[in-house]
PDB file of C-alpha atoms in Angstrom:
ATOM      1  CA  MET A   1     -13.327 -18.754   9.043  1.00 38.00           C
ATOM      2  CA  ALA A   2     -11.133 -16.486   6.893  1.00 46.00           C
ATOM      3  CA  ALA A   3      -7.590 -15.881   8.105  1.00 60.00           C
ATOM      4  CA  ASP A   4      -6.766 -12.458   9.511  1.00 76.00           C
ATOM      5  CA  LEU A   5      -4.395 -10.986   6.929  1.00 79.00           C
ATOM      6  CA  ALA A   6      -3.900  -7.665   8.726  1.00 83.00           C
ATOM      7  CA  PRO A   7      -0.586  -8.641  10.407  1.00 87.00           C
ATOM      8  CA  GLN A   8       0.800  -9.934   7.111  1.00 89.00           C
ATOM      9  CA  LYS A   9      -0.214  -6.731   5.354  1.00 89.00           C
ATOM     10  CA  ARG A  10       1.318  -4.536   8.065  1.00 91.00           C
ATOM     11  CA  ALA A  11       4.620  -6.412   7.857  1.00 91.00           C
ATOM     12  CA  LEU A  12       4.707  -6.128   4.065  1.00 91.00           C
ATOM     13  CA  ARG A  13       3.925  -2.403   4.162  1.00 92.00           C
ATOM     14  CA  ALA A  14       6.705  -1.807   6.695  1.00 93.00           C
ATOM     15  CA  GLU A  15       9.172  -3.663   4.484  1.00 94.00           C
ATOM     16  CA  LEU A  16       8.125  -1.672   1.431  1.00 94.00           C
ATOM     17  CA  ARG A  17       8.420   1.647   3.274  1.00 93.00           C
ATOM     18  CA  GLU A  18      11.949   0.734   4.362  1.00 95.00           C
ATOM     19  CA  ARG A  19      12.927  -0.177   0.798  1.00 95.00           C
ATOM     20  CA  ARG A  20      11.654   3.174  -0.448  1.00 96.00           C
ATOM     21  CA  ARG A  21      13.587   5.093   2.202  1.00 95.00           C
ATOM     22  CA  ASN A  22      16.791   3.328   1.128  1.00 96.00           C
ATOM     23  CA  LEU A  23      16.606   4.473  -2.494  1.00 96.00           C
ATOM     24  CA  THR A  24      19.400   6.849  -3.483  1.00 96.00           C
ATOM     25  CA  ARG A  25      18.842  10.321  -4.905  1.00 95.00           C
ATOM     26  CA  ASP A  26      19.994   9.145  -8.342  1.00 97.00           C
ATOM     27  CA  GLU A  27      17.629   6.154  -8.229  1.00 97.00           C
ATOM     28  CA  ARG A  28      14.732   8.433  -7.346  1.00 96.00           C
ATOM     29  CA  ALA A  29      15.585  10.883 -10.110  1.00 97.00           C
ATOM     30  CA  ALA A  30      15.718   8.120 -12.717  1.00 97.00           C
ATOM     31  CA  ALA A  31      12.456   6.666 -11.415  1.00 97.00           C
ATOM     32  CA  THR A  32      10.735  10.057 -11.611  1.00 98.00           C
ATOM     33  CA  GLU A  33      11.810  10.527 -15.214  1.00 98.00           C
ATOM     34  CA  GLY A  34      10.578   7.090 -16.271  1.00 98.00           C
ATOM     35  CA  ILE A  35       7.284   7.304 -14.406  1.00 98.00           C
ATOM     36  CA  THR A  36       6.532  10.762 -15.799  1.00 98.00           C
ATOM     37  CA  GLU A  37       7.168   9.632 -19.378  1.00 98.00           C
ATOM     38  CA  ARG A  38       4.930   6.606 -18.963  1.00 98.00           C
ATOM     39  CA  LEU A  39       2.097   8.475 -17.262  1.00 98.00           C
ATOM     40  CA  ILE A  40       2.105  11.021 -20.075  1.00 98.00           C
ATOM     41  CA  ALA A  41       2.059   8.241 -22.675  1.00 98.00           C
ATOM     42  CA  LEU A  42      -0.778   6.479 -20.828  1.00 98.00           C
ATOM     43  CA  THR A  43      -2.819   9.686 -20.684  1.00 98.00           C
ATOM     44  CA  ARG A  44      -2.387  10.225 -24.402  1.00 97.00           C
ATOM     45  CA  GLN A  45      -3.134   6.589 -25.181  1.00 96.00           C
ATOM     46  CA  THR A  46      -6.421   6.673 -23.264  1.00 95.00           C
ATOM     47  CA  GLY A  47      -7.377  10.061 -24.710  1.00 97.00           C
ATOM     48  CA  ALA A  48      -8.091  11.318 -21.204  1.00 97.00           C
ATOM     49  CA  ARG A  49      -9.216  14.917 -20.900  1.00 96.00           C
ATOM     50  CA  SER A  50      -9.712  14.744 -17.148  1.00 97.00           C
ATOM     51  CA  VAL A  51      -7.560  12.753 -14.721  1.00 97.00           C
ATOM     52  CA  SER A  52      -7.438  12.045 -11.020  1.00 97.00           C
ATOM     53  CA  CYS A  53      -3.983  11.958  -9.464  1.00 97.00           C
ATOM     54  CA  TYR A  54      -2.597  12.275  -5.938  1.00 96.00           C
ATOM     55  CA  LEU A  55       0.223  14.485  -4.703  1.00 95.00           C
ATOM     56  CA  SER A  56       3.072  12.145  -3.839  1.00 95.00           C
ATOM     57  CA  ALA A  57       4.624  12.136  -0.381  1.00 93.00           C
ATOM     58  CA  THR A  58       8.408  12.182   0.145  1.00 91.00           C
ATOM     59  CA  ASP A  59       8.950   8.414  -0.038  1.00 92.00           C
ATOM     60  CA  GLU A  60       6.477   7.770  -2.863  1.00 95.00           C
ATOM     61  CA  PRO A  61       7.195   7.659  -6.592  1.00 97.00           C
ATOM     62  CA  ASP A  62       7.036  11.302  -7.659  1.00 97.00           C
ATOM     63  CA  THR A  63       3.791  12.224  -9.444  1.00 97.00           C
ATOM     64  CA  ARG A  64       4.348  15.995  -9.406  1.00 95.00           C
ATOM     65  CA  PRO A  65       6.077  16.350 -12.802  1.00 97.00           C
ATOM     66  CA  PHE A  66       3.157  14.475 -14.373  1.00 97.00           C
ATOM     67  CA  VAL A  67       0.664  16.738 -12.597  1.00 95.00           C
ATOM     68  CA  ASN A  68       2.542  19.810 -13.832  1.00 94.00           C
ATOM     69  CA  TRP A  69       2.477  18.476 -17.385  1.00 96.00           C
ATOM     70  CA  ALA A  70      -1.243  17.705 -17.172  1.00 96.00           C
ATOM     71  CA  ARG A  71      -2.052  21.223 -15.978  1.00 93.00           C
ATOM     72  CA  ALA A  72       0.184  22.818 -18.616  1.00 93.00           C
ATOM     73  CA  THR A  73      -1.520  20.706 -21.288  1.00 95.00           C
ATOM     74  CA  GLY A  74      -4.953  21.911 -20.207  1.00 94.00           C
ATOM     75  CA  LEU A  75      -6.224  18.681 -18.663  1.00 96.00           C
ATOM     76  CA  ARG A  76      -8.588  18.903 -15.735  1.00 96.00           C
ATOM     77  CA  VAL A  77      -6.861  17.368 -12.718  1.00 96.00           C
ATOM     78  CA  LEU A  78      -8.737  16.151  -9.643  1.00 97.00           C
ATOM     79  CA  PHE A  79      -6.915  15.580  -6.357  1.00 97.00           C
ATOM     80  CA  PRO A  80      -8.176  13.382  -3.490  1.00 96.00           C
ATOM     81  CA  ILE A  81      -9.000  14.981  -0.133  1.00 96.00           C
ATOM     82  CA  THR A  82      -9.363  12.640   2.850  1.00 94.00           C
ATOM     83  CA  ARG A  83     -12.462  12.877   5.048  1.00 93.00           C
ATOM     84  CA  THR A  84     -13.249  11.731   8.577  1.00 92.00           C
ATOM     85  CA  ASP A  85     -15.961   9.361   7.316  1.00 90.00           C
ATOM     86  CA  GLY A  86     -13.436   7.299   5.333  1.00 87.00           C
ATOM     87  CA  LEU A  87     -14.495   8.664   1.948  1.00 90.00           C
ATOM     88  CA  LEU A  88     -12.535  10.791  -0.490  1.00 95.00           C
ATOM     89  CA  ASP A  89     -13.565  14.277  -1.483  1.00 95.00           C
ATOM     90  CA  TRP A  90     -12.026  15.938  -4.538  1.00 97.00           C
ATOM     91  CA  THR A  91     -10.674  19.302  -5.593  1.00 95.00           C
ATOM     92  CA  THR A  92      -9.207  20.643  -8.845  1.00 93.00           C
ATOM     93  CA  ALA A  93      -5.639  21.729  -9.452  1.00 70.00           C
ATOM     94  CA  THR A  94      -4.863  25.440  -9.502  1.00 67.00           C
ATOM     95  CA  ASP A  95      -1.763  27.364 -10.517  1.00 63.00           C
ATOM     96  CA  ASP A  96      -1.229  28.824  -7.043  1.00 63.00           C
ATOM     97  CA  GLU A  97      -1.527  25.478  -5.357  1.00 69.00           C
ATOM     98  CA  GLU A  98      -1.246  25.565  -1.566  1.00 83.00           C
ATOM     99  CA  GLU A  99      -0.641  22.260   0.219  1.00 88.00           C
ATOM    100  CA  VAL A 100      -1.605  20.964   3.635  1.00 91.00           C
ATOM    101  CA  THR A 101      -1.153  17.602   5.350  1.00 91.00           C
ATOM    102  CA  GLY A 102      -4.359  15.565   5.108  1.00 89.00           C
ATOM    103  CA  LEU A 103      -5.910  13.188   7.616  1.00 88.00           C
ATOM    104  CA  ALA A 104      -3.830  10.297   6.260  1.00 85.00           C
ATOM    105  CA  GLY A 105      -0.602  12.268   6.654  1.00 87.00           C
ATOM    106  CA  THR A 106      -0.174  12.833   2.910  1.00 90.00           C
ATOM    107  CA  PRO A 107      -0.005  16.117   0.951  1.00 93.00           C
ATOM    108  CA  GLU A 108      -3.297  17.599  -0.245  1.00 94.00           C
ATOM    109  CA  PRO A 109      -3.966  20.799  -2.176  1.00 92.00           C
ATOM    110  CA  VAL A 110      -6.236  23.498  -0.810  1.00 90.00           C
ATOM    111  CA  GLY A 111      -9.230  24.185  -3.030  1.00 90.00           C
ATOM    112  CA  GLU A 112     -12.987  24.085  -3.426  1.00 92.00           C
ATOM    113  CA  LEU A 113     -14.398  20.714  -2.388  1.00 94.00           C
ATOM    114  CA  LEU A 114     -16.429  19.074  -5.140  1.00 95.00           C
ATOM    115  CA  GLY A 115     -17.888  16.097  -3.246  1.00 94.00           C
ATOM    116  CA  PRO A 116     -17.153  12.350  -3.488  1.00 94.00           C
ATOM    117  CA  ILE A 117     -19.076  11.841  -6.739  1.00 93.00           C
ATOM    118  CA  ALA A 118     -16.823  14.230  -8.689  1.00 95.00           C
ATOM    119  CA  ILE A 119     -14.538  11.277  -9.414  1.00 95.00           C
ATOM    120  CA  ASN A 120     -17.210   9.852 -11.730  1.00 94.00           C
ATOM    121  CA  ASP A 121     -16.364  12.509 -14.346  1.00 92.00           C
ATOM    122  CA  VAL A 122     -12.698  11.625 -14.927  1.00 96.00           C
ATOM    123  CA  ASP A 123     -11.272   9.540 -17.779  1.00 97.00           C
ATOM    124  CA  LEU A 124      -8.261   8.101 -15.938  1.00 97.00           C
ATOM    125  CA  ILE A 125      -7.531   7.453 -12.258  1.00 97.00           C
ATOM    126  CA  VAL A 126      -3.953   7.318 -10.955  1.00 98.00           C
ATOM    127  CA  VAL A 127      -3.704   5.806  -7.479  1.00 97.00           C
ATOM    128  CA  PRO A 128      -0.951   5.223  -4.923  1.00 96.00           C
ATOM    129  CA  ALA A 129      -0.049   1.686  -3.941  1.00 95.00           C
ATOM    130  CA  ALA A 130       2.343  -0.128  -1.659  1.00 95.00           C
ATOM    131  CA  SER A 131       2.450  -3.101  -4.027  1.00 95.00           C
ATOM    132  CA  VAL A 132       0.424  -4.689  -6.818  1.00 96.00           C
ATOM    133  CA  ASP A 133       0.449  -8.299  -7.955  1.00 95.00           C
ATOM    134  CA  ARG A 134       0.291  -9.703 -11.456  1.00 93.00           C
ATOM    135  CA  SER A 135      -3.438 -10.331 -11.253  1.00 92.00           C
ATOM    136  CA  GLY A 136      -3.991  -6.598 -10.686  1.00 94.00           C
ATOM    137  CA  MET A 137      -4.713  -6.832  -6.954  1.00 94.00           C
ATOM    138  CA  ARG A 138      -3.580  -3.665  -5.190  1.00 94.00           C
ATOM    139  CA  LEU A 139      -2.153  -3.472  -1.691  1.00 93.00           C
ATOM    140  CA  GLY A 140      -2.772   0.029  -0.354  1.00 89.00           C
ATOM    141  CA  TRP A 141      -1.549   1.648   2.834  1.00 87.00           C
ATOM    142  CA  GLY A 142      -4.315   0.310   5.061  1.00 73.00           C
ATOM    143  CA  ARG A 143      -6.801   3.144   5.264  1.00 81.00           C
ATOM    144  CA  GLY A 144      -9.222   1.899   2.628  1.00 83.00           C
ATOM    145  CA  TYR A 145      -9.972   5.230   0.941  1.00 91.00           C
ATOM    146  CA  TYR A 146      -9.419   4.010  -2.612  1.00 92.00           C
ATOM    147  CA  ASP A 147     -10.998   0.610  -2.026  1.00 90.00           C
ATOM    148  CA  LYS A 148     -14.207   2.364  -0.944  1.00 89.00           C
ATOM    149  CA  THR A 149     -14.067   4.790  -3.847  1.00 91.00           C
ATOM    150  CA  LEU A 150     -13.387   2.246  -6.589  1.00 90.00           C
ATOM    151  CA  GLY A 151     -15.839  -0.239  -5.125  1.00 87.00           C
ATOM    152  CA  SER A 152     -18.651   2.306  -5.233  1.00 86.00           C
ATOM    153  CA  MET A 153     -18.214   3.392  -8.873  1.00 87.00           C
ATOM    154  CA  GLU A 154     -20.718   1.957 -11.348  1.00 79.00           C
ATOM    155  CA  ARG A 155     -18.726   2.874 -14.456  1.00 85.00           C
ATOM    156  CA  CYS A 156     -15.082   3.064 -13.472  1.00 90.00           C
ATOM    157  CA  PRO A 157     -12.519   4.462 -15.945  1.00 94.00           C
ATOM    158  CA  PRO A 158      -9.063   2.882 -16.231  1.00 95.00           C
ATOM    159  CA  VAL A 159      -7.253   2.794 -12.872  1.00 96.00           C
ATOM    160  CA  TYR A 160      -3.455   2.618 -12.735  1.00 97.00           C
ATOM    161  CA  GLY A 161      -1.177   2.385  -9.722  1.00 97.00           C
ATOM    162  CA  VAL A 162       2.260   4.006  -9.550  1.00 98.00           C
ATOM    163  CA  LEU A 163       5.077   1.820  -8.220  1.00 97.00           C
ATOM    164  CA  PHE A 164       8.786   1.278  -8.157  1.00 97.00           C
ATOM    165  CA  ASP A 165       9.777  -1.735 -10.259  1.00 96.00           C
ATOM    166  CA  SER A 166      10.367  -4.145  -7.366  1.00 95.00           C
ATOM    167  CA  GLU A 167       6.854  -3.526  -6.011  1.00 96.00           C
ATOM    168  CA  LEU A 168       5.125  -5.411  -8.844  1.00 95.00           C
ATOM    169  CA  VAL A 169       5.080  -8.901  -7.329  1.00 94.00           C
ATOM    170  CA  ASP A 170       3.565 -12.332  -7.936  1.00 93.00           C
ATOM    171  CA  GLU A 171       0.970 -12.101  -5.165  1.00 92.00           C
ATOM    172  CA  VAL A 172      -0.195  -9.752  -2.408  1.00 91.00           C
ATOM    173  CA  PRO A 173      -2.499 -10.602   0.543  1.00 88.00           C
ATOM    174  CA  ARG A 174      -6.120 -10.148  -0.510  1.00 85.00           C
ATOM    175  CA  GLU A 175      -9.236  -9.494   1.557  1.00 82.00           C
ATOM    176  CA  ARG A 176     -12.840  -9.235   0.407  1.00 80.00           C
ATOM    177  CA  HIS A 177     -12.895  -5.433   0.329  1.00 80.00           C
ATOM    178  CA  ASP A 178      -9.670  -5.054  -1.684  1.00 83.00           C
ATOM    179  CA  GLN A 179     -10.070  -3.682  -5.203  1.00 89.00           C
ATOM    180  CA  ALA A 180      -8.146  -4.705  -8.303  1.00 92.00           C
ATOM    181  CA  ILE A 181      -6.828  -2.121 -10.744  1.00 95.00           C
ATOM    182  CA  ASP A 182      -6.324  -2.066 -14.510  1.00 95.00           C
ATOM    183  CA  GLY A 183      -2.571  -1.628 -14.591  1.00 96.00           C
ATOM    184  CA  VAL A 184       0.574  -0.151 -13.120  1.00 98.00           C
ATOM    185  CA  VAL A 185       3.157   2.385 -14.183  1.00 98.00           C
ATOM    186  CA  THR A 186       6.736   1.835 -13.002  1.00 98.00           C
ATOM    187  CA  PRO A 187       9.972   3.624 -13.954  1.00 98.00           C
ATOM    188  CA  THR A 188      10.635   1.104 -16.746  1.00 98.00           C
ATOM    189  CA  ARG A 189       7.252  -0.180 -17.952  1.00 97.00           C
ATOM    190  CA  THR A 190       3.510   0.115 -18.111  1.00 97.00           C
ATOM    191  CA  VAL A 191       1.685  -3.139 -17.378  1.00 96.00           C
ATOM    192  CA  GLU A 192      -1.995  -3.778 -18.064  1.00 95.00           C
ATOM    193  CA  PHE A 193      -3.881  -6.531 -16.284  1.00 92.00           C
ATOM    194  CA  PRO A 194      -6.275  -8.028 -18.834  1.00 82.00           C
ATOM    195  CA  THR A 195      -8.740  -9.626 -16.412  1.00 64.00           C
ATOM    196  CA  ARG A 196     -10.079  -6.430 -14.870  1.00 60.00           C
ATOM    197  CA  SER A 197      -9.733  -4.446 -18.076  1.00 53.00           C
ATOM    198  CA  ALA A 198     -11.811  -6.984 -20.001  1.00 49.00           C
ATOM    199  CA  ARG A 199     -14.471  -6.943 -17.292  1.00 48.00           C
ATOM    200  CA  ARG A 200     -14.566  -3.131 -17.290  1.00 50.00           C
ATOM    201  CA  ARG A 201     -14.977  -3.022 -21.090  1.00 45.00           C
ATOM    202  CA  ARG A 202     -18.029  -5.282 -20.838  1.00 39.00           C
ATOM    203  CA  ILE A 203     -19.828  -2.896 -18.457  1.00 39.00           C
TER     204      ILE A 203
END
């Protein structure tokens, strides 16, 4: 019988949240600058014309400068919208973006809902993460929205998590439903995980 990893995951998430809250303003500003530069470079490298990205919450690495750049550059940007059935809906970015707090307690823009399958049209997916290990296994925040989404996609584009540097670790707890990602972007580096990327290229 498989071990119940839920308590271990909860403890790790709590530790990671505390670490994020203890970052100084200067550390956050430097992290935002580095992450924005690397997300822009990644978008250009992949030739993405449409991207999915989330609106970062207060304690998360800041994705908003990247989103602003993507909109100003003319890229189509899809944002996740949480649903009561555990799936993600999607909406596009607009210039007069109004935000609300979604079901998961994170910021979400207000806009026309496009349905869960809209994610199939993007060229690059940027996802939140609590931690990611060096095999590409992602530890999320326990709600399973992205695991369901990525697990249901037949032809998944590159998927990158956004982390602070210390959150790329040797190993995270893994359960059957957990989904690996292609790489991570941190304030100081972009790391690609060759195992999943090679598998995706063969599809």
